[in-house]
Coordinates of C-alpha atoms in Angstrom, one line a residue:
M1 CA 73.8 -4.2 -8.8
S2 CA 77.1 -2.6 -9.5
H3 CA 75.4 0.7 -9.3
S4 CA 73.9 0.0 -5.9
L5 CA 77.2 -1.4 -4.7
G6 CA 78.8 2.0 -5.6
I7 CA 76.1 3.9 -3.7
V8 CA 76.6 1.7 -0.6
I9 CA 80.4 2.2 -0.7
E10 CA 80.0 5.9 -1.2
S11 CA 77.5 6.1 1.7
L12 CA 79.8 4.1 3.9
V13 CA 82.6 6.5 3.0
A14 CA 80.3 9.5 3.8
V15 CA 79.4 8.0 7.2
L16 CA 83.1 7.4 7.9
L17 CA 83.9 11.0 6.9
L18 CA 81.1 12.3 9.2
L19 CA 82.5 10.1 12.1
T20 CA 86.0 11.4 11.3
I21 CA 84.8 15.1 11.4
G22 CA 83.0 14.4 14.7
Y23 CA 86.1 12.8 16.2
C24 CA 88.3 15.7 14.9
M25 CA 85.9 18.2 16.7
L26 CA 86.2 16.2 19.9
L27 CA 90.0 16.1 19.6
N28 CA 90.0 19.9 18.9
K29 CA 88.1 20.5 22.2
R30 CA 90.5 18.3 24.1
L31 CA 93.5 20.1 22.6
K32 CA 92.1 23.5 23.6
R33 CA 91.5 22.2 27.1
L34 CA 95.1 20.8 27.2
K35 CA 96.5 24.2 26.0
A36 CA 94.6 26.0 28.7
D37 CA 95.8 23.5 31.3
E38 CA 99.3 23.9 30.0
H39 CA 99.2 27.7 30.6
S40 CA 97.8 27.3 34.1
L41 CA 100.4 24.6 34.7
K42 CA 103.2 27.0 33.5
A43 CA 101.8 29.7 35.9
T44 CA 101.7 27.2 38.8
I45 CA 105.3 26.1 38.0
A46 CA 106.5 29.8 37.9
E47 CA 104.8 30.4 41.3
L48 CA 106.4 27.2 42.7
I49 CA 109.9 28.3 41.5
T50 CA 109.4 31.8 43.1
A51 CA 108.3 30.2 46.4
T52 CA 111.3 27.8 46.2
E53 CA 113.7 30.7 45.8
I54 CA 112.1 32.6 48.7
A55 CA 112.4 29.5 50.8
E56 CA 116.0 29.0 49.9
R57 CA 116.8 32.6 50.9
A58 CA 114.9 32.1 54.2
I59 CA 116.8 28.9 54.9
G60 CA 120.1 30.8 54.3
G61 CA 119.0 33.5 56.7
L62 CA 118.0 30.9 59.3
K63 CA 121.4 29.2 58.9
H64 CA 123.2 32.5 59.5
T65 CA 121.0 33.3 62.5
V66 CA 121.6 29.8 64.0
R67 CA 125.3 30.3 63.6
D68 CA 125.1 33.7 65.3
V69 CA 122.9 32.4 68.1
N70 CA 125.3 29.4 68.6
E71 CA 128.3 31.7 69.0
N72 CA 126.4 34.1 71.3
L73 CA 124.9 31.3 73.4
G74 CA 128.4 29.7 73.8
S75 CA 129.8 32.9 75.2
Q76 CA 126.8 33.5 77.4
L77 CA 127.1 29.9 78.7
A78 CA 130.7 30.4 79.6
A79 CA 129.9 33.6 81.4
A80 CA 127.0 31.9 83.2
T81 CA 129.4 29.0 84.3
Q82 CA 131.9 31.6 85.6
M83 CA 129.1 33.5 87.4
A84 CA 127.8 30.2 88.9
G85 CA 131.3 29.5 90.3
H86 CA 131.6 33.0 91.7
L87 CA 128.2 32.7 93.3
K88 CA 129.0 29.3 94.8
G89 CA 132.1 30.9 96.4
M90 CA 130.1 33.8 97.7
L91 CA 127.5 31.4 99.2
A92 CA 130.2 29.5 100.9
E93 CA 131.6 32.7 102.4
G94 CA 128.1 33.8 103.4
D95 CA 127.5 30.5 105.1
G96 CA 130.7 30.9 107.1
V97 CA 129.6 34.4 108.1
I98 CA 126.2 33.2 109.2
R99 CA 127.9 30.4 111.3
R100 CA 130.2 33.0 113.0
L101 CA 127.3 35.4 113.6
S102 CA 125.2 32.7 115.1
K103 CA 128.1 31.8 117.4
I104 CA 128.4 35.4 118.4
A105 CA 124.7 35.7 118.9
I106 CA 124.7 32.6 121.1
A107 CA 127.7 33.9 123.1
A108 CA 126.0 37.4 123.4
R109 CA 122.7 35.9 124.6
P110 CA 122.2 36.5 128.3
S111 CA 122.0 33.5 130.5
Q112 CA 118.3 32.5 131.1
E113 CA 119.1 31.2 134.6
A114 CA 120.4 34.6 135.7
E115 CA 117.3 36.5 134.5
P116 CA 114.2 34.4 134.5
A117 CA 111.9 37.4 133.9
A118 CA 113.4 38.4 130.6
P119 CA 111.2 37.6 127.6
R120 CA 112.4 35.1 125.1
I121 CA 113.7 36.6 121.8
S122 CA 113.3 34.7 118.5
T123 CA 116.5 33.3 117.0
A124 CA 116.3 35.5 113.9
K125 CA 116.0 38.7 116.0
A126 CA 118.8 37.6 118.2
V127 CA 121.1 37.0 115.2
A128 CA 120.2 40.3 113.8
A129 CA 120.8 42.1 117.0
A130 CA 124.1 40.3 117.5
A131 CA 125.2 41.2 113.9
E132 CA 124.3 44.8 114.5
A133 CA 126.3 44.9 117.8
F134 CA 129.2 43.2 116.0
S135 CA 129.2 45.8 113.2
E136 CA 129.1 48.6 115.7
R137 CA 132.1 47.2 117.6
R138 CA 133.9 46.8 114.2
K139 CA 133.1 50.4 113.3
A140 CA 134.3 51.6 116.7
S141 CA 137.6 49.8 116.4
G142 CA 138.1 51.1 112.8
L143 CA 138.0 47.7 111.1
A144 CA 134.8 48.2 109.2
A145 CA 134.9 47.6 105.5

């Protein structure tokens, strides 16, 4: 019996050794896969670091561009405000000139009761004709600009 007990124990140890060898082979495969994943992960991390550095440089460039644009836009906005004021003044002057020209045109228009056969001229044509006559009178008197 002691002999059969020894064989059973040795058989059990042999089976356990075979299981250990199988498990070691499985662990070896997993370690190889892990090493391969480690290399690909290192490559991915290196690419990510490179992309981050490029993005940081691009952000720095964008900040510089925004600063330049802000300064340029501020000066252009000030110039535009000044130009708008100038144009507003010129429009007011032009409006005054139009009012005076229309008064001149109304005054220069012949009376319709005196000449009933004369054709009716449109207001725009009358204003243009009066303005032309006014400028001719100014030129003749030496007051033209």
